[in-house]
Coordinates of C-alpha atoms in Angstrom, one line a residue:
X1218 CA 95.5 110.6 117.5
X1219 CA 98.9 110.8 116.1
X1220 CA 100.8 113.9 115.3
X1221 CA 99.5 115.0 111.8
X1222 CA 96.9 112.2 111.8
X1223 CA 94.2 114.8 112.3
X1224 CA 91.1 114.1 110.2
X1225 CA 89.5 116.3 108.2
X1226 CA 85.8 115.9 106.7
X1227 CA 85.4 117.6 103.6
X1228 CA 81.6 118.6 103.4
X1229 CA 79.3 118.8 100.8
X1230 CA 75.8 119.4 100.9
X1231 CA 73.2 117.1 103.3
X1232 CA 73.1 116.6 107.2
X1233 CA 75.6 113.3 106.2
X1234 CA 78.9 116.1 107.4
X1235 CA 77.3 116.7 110.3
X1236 CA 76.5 113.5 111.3
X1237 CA 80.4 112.4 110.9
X1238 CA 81.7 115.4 112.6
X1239 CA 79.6 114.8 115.8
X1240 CA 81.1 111.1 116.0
X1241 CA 84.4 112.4 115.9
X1242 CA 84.1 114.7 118.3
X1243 CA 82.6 112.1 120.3
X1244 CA 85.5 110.2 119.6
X1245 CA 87.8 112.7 120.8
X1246 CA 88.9 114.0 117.6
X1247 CA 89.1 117.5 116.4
X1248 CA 88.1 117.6 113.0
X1249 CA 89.1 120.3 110.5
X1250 CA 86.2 120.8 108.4
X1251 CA 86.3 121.4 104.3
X1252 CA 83.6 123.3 103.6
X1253 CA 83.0 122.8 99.4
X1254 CA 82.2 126.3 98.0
X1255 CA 78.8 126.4 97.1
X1256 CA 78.0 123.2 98.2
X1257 CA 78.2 122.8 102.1
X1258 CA 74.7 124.4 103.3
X1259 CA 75.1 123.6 107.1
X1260 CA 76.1 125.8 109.9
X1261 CA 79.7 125.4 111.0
X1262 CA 79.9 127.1 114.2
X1263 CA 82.4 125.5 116.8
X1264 CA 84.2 123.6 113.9
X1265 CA 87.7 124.9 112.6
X1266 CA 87.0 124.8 109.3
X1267 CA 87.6 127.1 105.8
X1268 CA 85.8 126.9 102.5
X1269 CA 87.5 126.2 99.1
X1270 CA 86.7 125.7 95.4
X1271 CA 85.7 122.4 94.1
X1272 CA 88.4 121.8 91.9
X1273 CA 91.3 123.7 94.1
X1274 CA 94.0 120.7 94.4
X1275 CA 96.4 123.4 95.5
X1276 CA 94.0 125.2 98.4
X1277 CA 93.0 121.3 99.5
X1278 CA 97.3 120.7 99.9
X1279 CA 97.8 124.0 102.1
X1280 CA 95.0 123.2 104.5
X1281 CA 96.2 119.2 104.7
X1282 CA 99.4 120.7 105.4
X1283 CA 98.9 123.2 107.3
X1284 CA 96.8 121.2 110.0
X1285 CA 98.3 118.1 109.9
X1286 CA 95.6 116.3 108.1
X1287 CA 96.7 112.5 107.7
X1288 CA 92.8 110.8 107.3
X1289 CA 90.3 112.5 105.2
X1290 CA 86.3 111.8 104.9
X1291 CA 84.6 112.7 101.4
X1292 CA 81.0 113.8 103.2
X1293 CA 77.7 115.0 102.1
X1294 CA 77.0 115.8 97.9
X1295 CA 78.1 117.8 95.2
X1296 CA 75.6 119.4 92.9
X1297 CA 77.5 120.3 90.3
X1298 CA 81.3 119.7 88.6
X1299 CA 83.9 122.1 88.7
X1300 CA 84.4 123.6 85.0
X1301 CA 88.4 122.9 84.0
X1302 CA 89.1 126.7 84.3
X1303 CA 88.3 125.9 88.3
X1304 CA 90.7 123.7 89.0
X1305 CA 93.6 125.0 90.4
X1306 CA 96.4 122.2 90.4
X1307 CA 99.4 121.6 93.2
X1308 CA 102.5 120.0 91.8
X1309 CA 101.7 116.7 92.6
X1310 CA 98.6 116.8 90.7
X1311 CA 100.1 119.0 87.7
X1312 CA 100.4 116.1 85.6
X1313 CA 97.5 114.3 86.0
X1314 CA 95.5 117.7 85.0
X1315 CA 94.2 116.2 81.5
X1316 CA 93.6 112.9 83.0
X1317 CA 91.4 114.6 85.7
X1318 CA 89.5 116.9 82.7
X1319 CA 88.9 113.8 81.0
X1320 CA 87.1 111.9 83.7
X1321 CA 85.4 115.1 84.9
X1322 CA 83.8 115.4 81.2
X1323 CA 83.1 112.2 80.5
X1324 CA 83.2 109.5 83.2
X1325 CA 79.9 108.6 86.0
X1326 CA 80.4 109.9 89.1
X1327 CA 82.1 106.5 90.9
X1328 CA 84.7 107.3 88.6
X1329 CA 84.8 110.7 89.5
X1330 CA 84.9 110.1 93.3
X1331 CA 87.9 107.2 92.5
X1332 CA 90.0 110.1 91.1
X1333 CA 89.4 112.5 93.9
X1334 CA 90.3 109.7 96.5
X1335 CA 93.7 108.9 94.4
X1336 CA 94.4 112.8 94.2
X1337 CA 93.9 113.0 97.6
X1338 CA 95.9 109.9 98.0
X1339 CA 98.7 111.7 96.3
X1340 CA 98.6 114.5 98.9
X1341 CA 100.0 111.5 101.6
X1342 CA 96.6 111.3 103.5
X1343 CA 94.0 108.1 103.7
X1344 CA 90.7 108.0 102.9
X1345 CA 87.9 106.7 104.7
X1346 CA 84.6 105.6 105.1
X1347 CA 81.7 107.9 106.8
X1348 CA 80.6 104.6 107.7
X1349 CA 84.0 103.6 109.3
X1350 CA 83.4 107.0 111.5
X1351 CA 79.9 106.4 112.5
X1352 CA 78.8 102.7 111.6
X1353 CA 75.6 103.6 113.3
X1354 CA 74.2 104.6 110.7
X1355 CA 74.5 101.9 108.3
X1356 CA 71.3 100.1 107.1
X1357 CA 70.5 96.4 108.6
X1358 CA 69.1 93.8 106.6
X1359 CA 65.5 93.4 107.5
X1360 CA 62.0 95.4 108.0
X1361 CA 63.5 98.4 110.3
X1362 CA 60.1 100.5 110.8
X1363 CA 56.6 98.7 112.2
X1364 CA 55.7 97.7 108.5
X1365 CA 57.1 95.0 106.4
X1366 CA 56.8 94.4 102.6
X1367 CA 53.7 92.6 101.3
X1368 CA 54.5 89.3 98.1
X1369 CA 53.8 92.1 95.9
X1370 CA 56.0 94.4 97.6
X1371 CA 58.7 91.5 97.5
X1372 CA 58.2 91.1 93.5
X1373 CA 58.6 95.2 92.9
X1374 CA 61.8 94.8 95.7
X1375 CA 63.5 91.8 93.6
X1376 CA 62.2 93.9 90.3
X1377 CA 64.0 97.7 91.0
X1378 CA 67.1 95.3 92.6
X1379 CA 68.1 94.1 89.1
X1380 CA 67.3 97.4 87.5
X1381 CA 69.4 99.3 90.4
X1382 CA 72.4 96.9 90.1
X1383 CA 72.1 97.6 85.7
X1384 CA 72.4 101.0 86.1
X1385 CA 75.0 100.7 89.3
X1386 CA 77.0 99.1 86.4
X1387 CA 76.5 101.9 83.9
X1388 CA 77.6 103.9 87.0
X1389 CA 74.8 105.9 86.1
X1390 CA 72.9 105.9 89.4
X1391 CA 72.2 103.9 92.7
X1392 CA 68.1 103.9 92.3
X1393 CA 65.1 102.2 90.9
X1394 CA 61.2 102.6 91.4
X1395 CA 59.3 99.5 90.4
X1396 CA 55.3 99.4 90.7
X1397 CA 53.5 96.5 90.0
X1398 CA 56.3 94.9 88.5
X1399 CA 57.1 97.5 86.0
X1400 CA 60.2 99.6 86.4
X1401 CA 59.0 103.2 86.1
X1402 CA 62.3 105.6 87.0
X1403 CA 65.8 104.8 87.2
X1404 CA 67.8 107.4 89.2
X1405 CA 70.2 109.5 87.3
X1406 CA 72.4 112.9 88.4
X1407 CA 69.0 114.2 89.6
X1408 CA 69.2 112.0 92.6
X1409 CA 66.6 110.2 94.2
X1410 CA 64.8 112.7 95.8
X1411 CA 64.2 114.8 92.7
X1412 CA 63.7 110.9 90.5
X1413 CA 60.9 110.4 93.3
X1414 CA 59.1 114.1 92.4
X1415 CA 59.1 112.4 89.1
X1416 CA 57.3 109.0 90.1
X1417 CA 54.7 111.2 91.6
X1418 CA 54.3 113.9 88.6
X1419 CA 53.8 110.4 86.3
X1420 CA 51.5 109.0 89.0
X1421 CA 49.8 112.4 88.5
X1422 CA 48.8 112.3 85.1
X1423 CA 47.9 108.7 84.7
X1424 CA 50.8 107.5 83.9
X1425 CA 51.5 105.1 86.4
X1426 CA 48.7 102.7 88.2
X1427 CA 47.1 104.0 91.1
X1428 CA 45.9 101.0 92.2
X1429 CA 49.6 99.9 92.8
X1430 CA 52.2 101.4 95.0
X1431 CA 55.6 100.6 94.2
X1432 CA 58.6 100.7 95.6
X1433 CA 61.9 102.6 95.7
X1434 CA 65.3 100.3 95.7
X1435 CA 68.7 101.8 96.5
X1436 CA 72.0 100.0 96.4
X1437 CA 75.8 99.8 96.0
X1438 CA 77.0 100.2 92.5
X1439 CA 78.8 96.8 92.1
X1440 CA 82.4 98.4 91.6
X1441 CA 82.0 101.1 94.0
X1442 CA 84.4 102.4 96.4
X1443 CA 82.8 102.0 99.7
X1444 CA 84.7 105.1 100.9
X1445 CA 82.9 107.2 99.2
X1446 CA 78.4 108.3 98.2
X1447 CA 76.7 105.3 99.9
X1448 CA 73.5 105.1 99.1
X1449 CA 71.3 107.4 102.0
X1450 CA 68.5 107.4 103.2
X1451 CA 66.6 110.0 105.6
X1452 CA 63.4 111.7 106.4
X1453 CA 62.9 113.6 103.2
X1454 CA 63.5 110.3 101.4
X1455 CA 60.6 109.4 103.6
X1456 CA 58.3 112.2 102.4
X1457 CA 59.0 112.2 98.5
X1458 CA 58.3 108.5 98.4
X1459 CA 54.9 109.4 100.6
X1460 CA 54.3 112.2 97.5
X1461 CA 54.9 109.3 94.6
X1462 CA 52.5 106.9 96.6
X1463 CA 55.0 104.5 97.0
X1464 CA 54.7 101.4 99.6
X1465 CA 58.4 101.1 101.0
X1466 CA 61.8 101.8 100.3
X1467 CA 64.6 99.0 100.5
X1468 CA 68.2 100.0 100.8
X1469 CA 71.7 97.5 100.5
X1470 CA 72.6 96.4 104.5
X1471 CA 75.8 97.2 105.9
X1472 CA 76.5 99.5 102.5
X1473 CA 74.0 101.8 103.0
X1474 CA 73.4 104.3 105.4
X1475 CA 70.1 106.2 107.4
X1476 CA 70.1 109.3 108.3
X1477 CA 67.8 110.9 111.7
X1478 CA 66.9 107.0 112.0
X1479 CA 64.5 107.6 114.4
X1480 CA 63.0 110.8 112.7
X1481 CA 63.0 108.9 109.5
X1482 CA 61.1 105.3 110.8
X1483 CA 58.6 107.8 113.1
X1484 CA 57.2 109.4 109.7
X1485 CA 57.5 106.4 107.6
X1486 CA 55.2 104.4 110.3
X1487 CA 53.1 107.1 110.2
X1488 CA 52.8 106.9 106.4
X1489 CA 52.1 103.4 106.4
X1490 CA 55.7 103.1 104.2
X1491 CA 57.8 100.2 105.1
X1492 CA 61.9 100.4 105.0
X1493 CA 63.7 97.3 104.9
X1494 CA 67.4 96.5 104.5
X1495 CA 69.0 93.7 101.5
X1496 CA 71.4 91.6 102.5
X1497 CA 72.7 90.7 99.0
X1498 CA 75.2 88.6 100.0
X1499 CA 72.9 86.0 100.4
X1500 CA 70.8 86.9 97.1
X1501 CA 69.1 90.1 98.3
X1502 CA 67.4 88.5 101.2
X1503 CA 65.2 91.0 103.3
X1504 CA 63.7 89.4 105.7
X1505 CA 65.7 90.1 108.5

C-alpha cells in the first residue's frame, strides 16, 4: 500500500462493514474505519476508527487527511438523511452546498449515493466497490442452495424482474414480490426486509393467495453506480421471506452480493426456499 493510499470503509448499519473490513485485513491493509453516527451498530474493537455526522463534509476531510486515506469504501446502510442544518461543509464542498440540499430533498437514493462519491471525489480519494474488496460475496447466476425454481416459480422470477428493473428506473427501489404472477410489493425506502413484513401481513389477512408462494426479485438499478448499495442478501432476508410464505428469492449475478452464504443457504434449505442468481446479460437467465 502506498503512502497515503490507506483505505478507509465508512460504515453504516448491517454486517456488509464488517465483512469488507476482515478482507482487508486479510489483505494486509489497515483500514481506518468511519463509523456513521447513529447508523453503524457493529462492534469496532481492534479497528482504528472514529464516528462522525452524516452530513459532516468538513470532519470526513480531517480524518482522510489526517490518516492518509487515498481509497474509500461506502459500506453498510443509512436509515435516515441528514437534515441541511447537519451538514457541516469543507471548502471544497462550500459551493456545491445547495446542489447537495437539493438532491438530499428531492432526488432517489442512487442519486444521493452519486453525490456523495463525487464529494468524496473532490476530497482527492477513489471510490470503490465492496465487491472489488471481497468479490466473494457476489451472487452467481444459477440455483445456489439445494432447491431450484419450479415453471411457476420461473413466471413469478421473469414477472418481479420487469417490475424490479421499472422501479430501478424510478430509482425508487431494487425489489419486487410477485405471487402467482401478480406483482404484490414493490420495495421502497423501507427496504426489503421491512417490504417482506408487508407481503406476509397482506398474506395474513387474505389479501394475497395462499395457495401460491411467490417470489422476491432483487436487482441493479439500470443506471446505478456499482460502487455503491448492491443489492444484499443474507440470513434475515432468508427468514422474512420464510414469514411472507414465499418460495425463493432471485438476486442480479456478479451485481449482487450474499452475506453469511453458508448461514444463509443452511436456513433457506431448511425452509424449503430456493435462491438463485440472474444473469441478465443474457436475458435474465437463471439456470446456472
Amino acid at each position: 500500500m502506498a503512502s497515503g493510499d490507506r483505505l478507509a470503509i465508512i460504515a453504516g448499519s448491517g454486517l456488509l462493514p464488517h465483512y469488507v473490513a476482515k478482507a482487508a485485513v486479510d489483505e494486509g491493509e489497515s483500514p481506518f474505519i468511519v463509523r456513521l453516527k447513529n447508523e453503524a451498530d457493529l462492534n469496532w474493537d481492534g479497528y482504528e476508527s472514529e464516528i462522525i455526522g452524516v452530513g459532516d463534509l468538513a470532519g470526513l476531510e480531517r480524518i482522510f487527511k489526517n490518516n492518509g486515506i487515498g481509497r474509500v469504501v461506502l459500506s453498510g446502510g443509512v436509515k435516515r438523511r441528514p437534515e441541511w442544518r447537519e451538514i457541516h461543509p469543507n471548502l471544497k464542498s462550500l459551493l456545491k452546498i445547495p446542489s447537495v440540499i437539493k438532491t438530499l430533498l428531492a432526488k432517489g437514493d442512487d442519486a444521493v449515493l452519486q453525490m456523495v462519491m463525487k464529494l468524496i471525489e473532490a476530497q482527492g480519494c477513489r471510490v470503490l466497490g465492496a465487491h472489488e474488496i471481497v468479490p466473494g460475496l457476489l451472487a452467481v447466476t444459477g440455483p445456489m442452495g439445494a432447491r431450484a425454481p419450479d415453471k411457476a416459480d420461473q413466471d413469478d422470477i421473469r414477472k418481479a424482474m420487469h417490475a424490479a428493473k421499472t422501479i430501478g428506473l424510478l430509482d425508487v427501489g431494487q425489489g419486487a414480490v410477485s405471487v402467482g404472477g401478480r406483482i404484490v410489493a414493490l420495495e421502497g425506502v423501507e427496504g426489503t426486509d421491512a417490504m417482506l413484513e408487508r407481503v406476509a401481513h397482506l398474506r395474513a389477512n387474505g389479501r394475497i393467495s395462499q395457495r401460491r408462494k411467490g417470489v422476491l426479485v432483487k436487482l441493479c438499478k439500470p443506471q446505478q453506480d456499482v460502487r455503491a448499495d448492491l443489492p444484499t442478501i443474507g440470513p434475515s432476508t432468508i427468514a422474512n421471506a420464510a414469514k411472507a410464505g414465499l418460495a425463493g428469492i432471485a438476486v442480479e449475478a456478479g451485481r449482487s452480493l450474499v452475506l453469511d452464504r453458508e448461514t444463509m443457504l443452511r436456513d433457506a434449505d431448511q425452509a424449503g426456499i430456493f435462491v438463485c442468481g440472474i444473469d441478465m446479460s443474457l436475458g435474465g437467465d437463471f439456470r446456472g
